[in-house]
Coordinates of C-alpha atoms in Angstrom, one line a residue:
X1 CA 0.0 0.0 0.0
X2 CA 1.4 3.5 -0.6
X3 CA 0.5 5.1 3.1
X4 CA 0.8 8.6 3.8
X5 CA 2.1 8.2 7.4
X6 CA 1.1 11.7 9.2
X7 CA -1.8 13.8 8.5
X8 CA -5.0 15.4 10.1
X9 CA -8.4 15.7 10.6
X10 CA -10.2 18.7 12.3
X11 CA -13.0 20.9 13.1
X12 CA -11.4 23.9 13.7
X13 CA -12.4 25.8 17.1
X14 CA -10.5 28.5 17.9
X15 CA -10.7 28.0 21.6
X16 CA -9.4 24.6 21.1
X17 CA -6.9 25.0 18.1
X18 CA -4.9 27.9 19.9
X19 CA -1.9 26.8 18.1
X20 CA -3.1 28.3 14.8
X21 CA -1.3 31.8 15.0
X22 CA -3.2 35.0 13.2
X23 CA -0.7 33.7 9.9
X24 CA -2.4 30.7 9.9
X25 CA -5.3 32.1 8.1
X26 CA -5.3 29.3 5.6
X27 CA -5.7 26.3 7.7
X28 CA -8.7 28.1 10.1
X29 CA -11.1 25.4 8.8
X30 CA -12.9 22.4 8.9
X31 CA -10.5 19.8 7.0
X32 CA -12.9 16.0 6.9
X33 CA -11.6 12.8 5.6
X34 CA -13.9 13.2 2.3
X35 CA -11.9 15.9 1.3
X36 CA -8.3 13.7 2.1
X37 CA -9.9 11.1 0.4
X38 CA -10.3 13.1 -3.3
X39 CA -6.5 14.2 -3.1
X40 CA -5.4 10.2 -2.6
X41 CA -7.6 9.4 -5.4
X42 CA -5.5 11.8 -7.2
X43 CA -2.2 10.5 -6.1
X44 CA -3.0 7.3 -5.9
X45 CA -2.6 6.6 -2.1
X46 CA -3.9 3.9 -0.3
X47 CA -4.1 4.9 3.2
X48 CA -3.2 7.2 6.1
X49 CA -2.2 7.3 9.5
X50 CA -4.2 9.9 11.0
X51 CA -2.4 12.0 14.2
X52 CA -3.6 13.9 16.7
X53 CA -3.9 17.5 16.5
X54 CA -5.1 18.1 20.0
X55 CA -4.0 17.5 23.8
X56 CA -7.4 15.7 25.0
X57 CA -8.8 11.9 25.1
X58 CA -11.8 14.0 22.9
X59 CA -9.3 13.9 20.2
X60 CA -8.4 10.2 20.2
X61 CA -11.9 9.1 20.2
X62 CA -13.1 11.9 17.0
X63 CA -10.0 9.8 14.9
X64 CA -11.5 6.8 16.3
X65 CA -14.9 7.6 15.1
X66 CA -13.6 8.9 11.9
X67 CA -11.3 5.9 11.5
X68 CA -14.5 3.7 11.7
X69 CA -16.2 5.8 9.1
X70 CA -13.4 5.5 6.5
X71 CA -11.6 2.6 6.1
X72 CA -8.6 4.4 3.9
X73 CA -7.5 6.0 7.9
X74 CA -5.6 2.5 8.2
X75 CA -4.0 4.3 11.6
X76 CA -4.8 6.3 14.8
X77 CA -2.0 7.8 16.7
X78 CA -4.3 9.5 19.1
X79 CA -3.3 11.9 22.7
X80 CA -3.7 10.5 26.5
X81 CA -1.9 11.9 29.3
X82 CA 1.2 9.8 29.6
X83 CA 2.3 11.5 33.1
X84 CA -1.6 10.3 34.8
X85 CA -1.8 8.0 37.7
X86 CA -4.2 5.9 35.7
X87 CA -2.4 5.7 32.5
X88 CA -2.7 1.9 32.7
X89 CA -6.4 2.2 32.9
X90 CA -6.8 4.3 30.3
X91 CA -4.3 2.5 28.1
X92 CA -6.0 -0.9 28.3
X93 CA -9.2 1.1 27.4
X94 CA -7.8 2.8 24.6
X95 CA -6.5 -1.3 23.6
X96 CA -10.1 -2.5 22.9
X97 CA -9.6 -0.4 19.3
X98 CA -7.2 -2.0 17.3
X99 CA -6.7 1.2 14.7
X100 CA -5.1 3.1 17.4
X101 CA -1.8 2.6 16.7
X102 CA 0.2 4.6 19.2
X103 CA 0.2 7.8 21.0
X104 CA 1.9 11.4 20.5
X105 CA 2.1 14.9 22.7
X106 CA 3.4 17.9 21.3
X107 CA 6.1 18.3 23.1
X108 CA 7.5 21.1 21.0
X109 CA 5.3 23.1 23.0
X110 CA 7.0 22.1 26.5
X111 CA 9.3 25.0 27.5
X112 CA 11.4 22.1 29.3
X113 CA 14.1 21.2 26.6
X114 CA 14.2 17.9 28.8
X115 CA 10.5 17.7 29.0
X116 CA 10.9 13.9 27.9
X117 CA 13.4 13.2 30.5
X118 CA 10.5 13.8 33.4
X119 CA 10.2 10.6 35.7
X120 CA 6.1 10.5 34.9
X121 CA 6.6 10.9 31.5
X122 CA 9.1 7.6 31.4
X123 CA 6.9 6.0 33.2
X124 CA 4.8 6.4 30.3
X125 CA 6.3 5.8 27.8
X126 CA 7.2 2.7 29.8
X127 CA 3.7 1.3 29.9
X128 CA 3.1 2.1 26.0
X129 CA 5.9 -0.7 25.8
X130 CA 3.5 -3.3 28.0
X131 CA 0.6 -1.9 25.9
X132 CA 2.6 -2.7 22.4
X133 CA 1.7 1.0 21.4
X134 CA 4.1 3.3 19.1
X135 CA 5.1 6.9 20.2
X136 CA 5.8 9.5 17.6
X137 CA 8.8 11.9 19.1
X138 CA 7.5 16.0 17.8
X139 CA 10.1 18.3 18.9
X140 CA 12.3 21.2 18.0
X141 CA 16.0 20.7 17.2
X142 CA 16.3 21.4 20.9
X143 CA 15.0 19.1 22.0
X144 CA 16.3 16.2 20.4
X145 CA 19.5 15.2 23.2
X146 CA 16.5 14.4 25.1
X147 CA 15.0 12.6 22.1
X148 CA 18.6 10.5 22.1
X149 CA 18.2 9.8 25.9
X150 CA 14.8 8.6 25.4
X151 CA 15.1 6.5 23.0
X152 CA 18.7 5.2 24.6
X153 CA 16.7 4.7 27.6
X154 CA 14.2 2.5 26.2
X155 CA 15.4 0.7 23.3
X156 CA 12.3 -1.7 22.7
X157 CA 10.0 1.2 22.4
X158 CA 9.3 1.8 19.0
X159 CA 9.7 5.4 18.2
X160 CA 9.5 7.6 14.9
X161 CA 10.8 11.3 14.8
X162 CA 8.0 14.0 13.5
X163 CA 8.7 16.4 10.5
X164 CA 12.5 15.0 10.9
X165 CA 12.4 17.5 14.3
X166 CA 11.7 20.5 12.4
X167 CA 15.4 22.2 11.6
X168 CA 15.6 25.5 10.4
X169 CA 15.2 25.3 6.9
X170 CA 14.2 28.8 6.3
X171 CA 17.3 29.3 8.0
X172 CA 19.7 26.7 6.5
X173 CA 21.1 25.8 9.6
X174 CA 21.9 22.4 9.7
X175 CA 25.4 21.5 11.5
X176 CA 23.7 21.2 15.1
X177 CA 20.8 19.4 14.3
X178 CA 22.7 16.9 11.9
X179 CA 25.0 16.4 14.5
X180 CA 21.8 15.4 17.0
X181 CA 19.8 13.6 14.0
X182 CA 22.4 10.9 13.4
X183 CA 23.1 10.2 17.1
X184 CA 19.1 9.5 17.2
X185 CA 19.3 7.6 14.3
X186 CA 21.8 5.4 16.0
X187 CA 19.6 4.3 18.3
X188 CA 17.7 1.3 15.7
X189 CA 14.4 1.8 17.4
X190 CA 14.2 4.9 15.9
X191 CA 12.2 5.9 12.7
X192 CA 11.8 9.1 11.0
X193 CA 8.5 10.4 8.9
X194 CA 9.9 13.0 5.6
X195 CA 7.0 15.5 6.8
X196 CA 6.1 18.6 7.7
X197 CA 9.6 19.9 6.1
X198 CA 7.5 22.8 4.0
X199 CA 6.4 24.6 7.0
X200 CA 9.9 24.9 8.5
X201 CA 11.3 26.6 4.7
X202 CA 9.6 29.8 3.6
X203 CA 6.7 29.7 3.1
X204 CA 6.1 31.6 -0.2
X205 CA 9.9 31.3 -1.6
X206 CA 10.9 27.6 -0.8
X207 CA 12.0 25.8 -3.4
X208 CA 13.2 21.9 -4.0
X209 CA 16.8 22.6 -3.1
X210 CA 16.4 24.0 -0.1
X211 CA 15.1 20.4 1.2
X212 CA 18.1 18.4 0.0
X213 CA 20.8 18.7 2.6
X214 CA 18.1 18.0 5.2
X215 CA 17.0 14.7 3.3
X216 CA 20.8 13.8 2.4
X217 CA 21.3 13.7 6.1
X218 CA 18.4 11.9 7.0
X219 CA 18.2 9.6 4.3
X220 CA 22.2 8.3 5.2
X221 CA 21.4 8.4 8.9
X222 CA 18.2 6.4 9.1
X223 CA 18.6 4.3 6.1
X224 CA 15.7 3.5 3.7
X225 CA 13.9 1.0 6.3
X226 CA 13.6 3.7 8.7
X227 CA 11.9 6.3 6.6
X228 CA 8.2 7.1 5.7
X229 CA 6.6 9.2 3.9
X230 CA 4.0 12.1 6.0
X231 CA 2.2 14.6 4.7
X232 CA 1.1 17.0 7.7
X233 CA -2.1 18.0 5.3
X234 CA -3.6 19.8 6.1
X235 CA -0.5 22.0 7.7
X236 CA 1.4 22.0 5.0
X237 CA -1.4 24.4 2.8
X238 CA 0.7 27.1 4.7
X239 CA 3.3 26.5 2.4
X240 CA 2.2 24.3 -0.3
X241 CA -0.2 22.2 -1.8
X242 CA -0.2 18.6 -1.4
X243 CA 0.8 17.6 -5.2
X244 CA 3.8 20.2 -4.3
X245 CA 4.8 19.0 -1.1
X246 CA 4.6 15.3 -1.9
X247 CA 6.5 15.7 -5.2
X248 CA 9.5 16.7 -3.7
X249 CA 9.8 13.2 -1.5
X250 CA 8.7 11.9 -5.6
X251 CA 11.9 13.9 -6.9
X252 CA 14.2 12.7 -3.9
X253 CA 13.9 9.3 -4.2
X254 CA 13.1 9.2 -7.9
X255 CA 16.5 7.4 -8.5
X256 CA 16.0 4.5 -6.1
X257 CA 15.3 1.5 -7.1
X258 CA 11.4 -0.3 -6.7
X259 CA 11.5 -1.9 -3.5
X260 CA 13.3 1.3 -1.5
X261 CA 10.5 3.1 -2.9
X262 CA 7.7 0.9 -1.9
X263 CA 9.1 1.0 1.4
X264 CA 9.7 4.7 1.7
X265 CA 6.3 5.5 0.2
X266 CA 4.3 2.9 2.4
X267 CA 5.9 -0.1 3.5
X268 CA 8.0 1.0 6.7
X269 CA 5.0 2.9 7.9
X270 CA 2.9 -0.7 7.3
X271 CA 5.6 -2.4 9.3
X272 CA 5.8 0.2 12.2
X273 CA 2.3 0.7 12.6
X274 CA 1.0 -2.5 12.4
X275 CA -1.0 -1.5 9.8
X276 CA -3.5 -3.8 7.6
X277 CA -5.7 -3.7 4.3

C-alpha cells in the first residue's frame, strides 16, 4: 500500500486549536476525511495514518470515530496523558480499538528542553511498551539530546521522529541538528517520517533545493527501512499544496530503485504501525 504516514483531521475551534497563529489564516477550517480522500484518489494513495492535533482523550476518540467511518485512515495515533496516575487504565481502554496505533504529545510546545526526560513521563512511555503502542517523538532541534536519551533509555519502544524534528530550513542551519539527528538515528528503534519539512522553509519562496541537505542527512542516517513518507495535510497548505509538497519526497527518491520506494512510500509505515488492508 502506498500510506501517507502523518496527517490530520479537524473541526477547527478556535478555543481549542490555539496553536493556529493569526498567519495561519489558511488552515482556520474544517479539514474532513472526504476531502483527504479526493486528493489520494488523485495521487493514488492507499491509506493514512491519522495524528492527533489536539491534547485531550476528545481527540483520540473523534480519529477513532472517523477511522470507523473510513476505512482508507488505516491508523490512529491519538493523545492520552502519559504523566496520569491511571495511565494503565486508560491505556488498556484505549486497547479495545485496534486502529489506534500509538500515541503522540506535542512536546515542541514544553518549554522544558528535557521535558521527555520527566520521571512521569518515562513512566509512560514505559507502559506504552506493555501496551505494544508506538510513540511519535514532535520536537524542535532542541530538543532532540532528550530525544537521544529517550530513545537510549528504552530501546524496545518503537519510536518515529515528527517532521525530521523540524530544523531551520528557512534558515539553513543544519550543522547542530545533523550532529543530533544521526546520534538518534543510531539508536535502531528509531524511525523518522519525511514530513512537515515545508512549514519549517519559507513559506512563499521555498524551493526543492532548499530540502536536499536536510534529506541527504536523514536519508544516510536512518537508512531507507527507517523512513516514511507524511504529509502533515492539512499543515502543509501554509506553504504548499499537497501535489507540491509530496512531489519533492517523488523527486528525492526518484533514483531509487522499486522496492526502496515501496518502502519509503508505504511499507516502513505498514511495518511500524502494524498496519493492515
Amino acid at each position: 500500500m502506498v500510506i501517507d504516514s502523518h496527517q490530520h483531521f479537524w473541526n477547527y475551534d478556535p478555543s481549542k486549536h490555539t496553536w493556529m497563529s493569526d498567519e495561519m489564516e489558511v488552515i482556520k477550517k474544517d479539514f474532513t476525511p472526504e476531502m483527504l480522500s479526493e486528493i489520494f484518489q488523485q495521487q493514488e494513495i492507499d491509506g493514512c495514518v491519522a495524528v492527533q492535533a489536539d491534547q485531550s482523550e476528545g481527540e483520540t476518540d473523534f480519529l477513532v470515530s472517523l477511522a470507523s467511518q473510513n476505512s482508507f485512515i488505516k491508523g490512529v495515533v491519538g493523545w492520552v496523558d502519559l504523566r496520569a496516575s491511571n495511565l494503565g487504565d486508560r491505556l488498556a481502554h484505549f486497547k479495545k480499538f485496534p486502529v489506534i496505533k500509538g500515541f503522540r504529545h506535542v512536546v515542541q510546545d514544553e518549554p522544558d528542553p528535557n521535558f521527555m526526560l520527566g520521571k512521569a513521563f518515562q513512566n509512560g512511555i514505559e507502559l506504552l511498551g506493555q501496551y505494544d503502542f508506538t510513540y511519535d517523538i514532535l520536537i524542535f532541534p532542541n530538543q532532540l539530546p532528550a530525544a537521544i536519551s529517550l530513545s537510549k533509555t528504552f530501546p524496545e519502544q518503537p519510536f518515529v521522529l515528527d517532521h525530521i524534528a523540524k530544523p531551520l530550513i528557512k534558515e539553513r542551519k543544519l550543522e547542530e541538528w545533523e550532529s543530533h539527528i544521526r546520534e538518534l538515528a543510531a539508536s535502531p528503534n528509531v524511525s523518522c517520517k519525511v514530513s512537515g519539512m515545508v512549514t519549517e522553509a519559507d513559506w512563499s519562496q521555498w524551493e526543492y533545493e532548499h530540502f536536499v541537505p536536510y534529506l541527504e542527512v536523514i536519508f544516510d542516517a536512518f537508512g531507507v527501512d527507517r523512513i516514511m513518507y507524511g504529509s502533515d495535510w492539512p499543515v502543509c497548505l501554509l506553504a504548499a499544496e499537497y501535489e507540491k509538497m509530496k512531489a519533492i519526497i517523488d523527486q528525492f527518491i526518484s533514483g531509487f530503485d522499486e522496492a526502496q520506494k515501496k518502502a519509503i512510500m508505504g511499507g516502513n509505515a505498514e511495518r511500524f504501525y502494524k498496519l493492515t488492508s
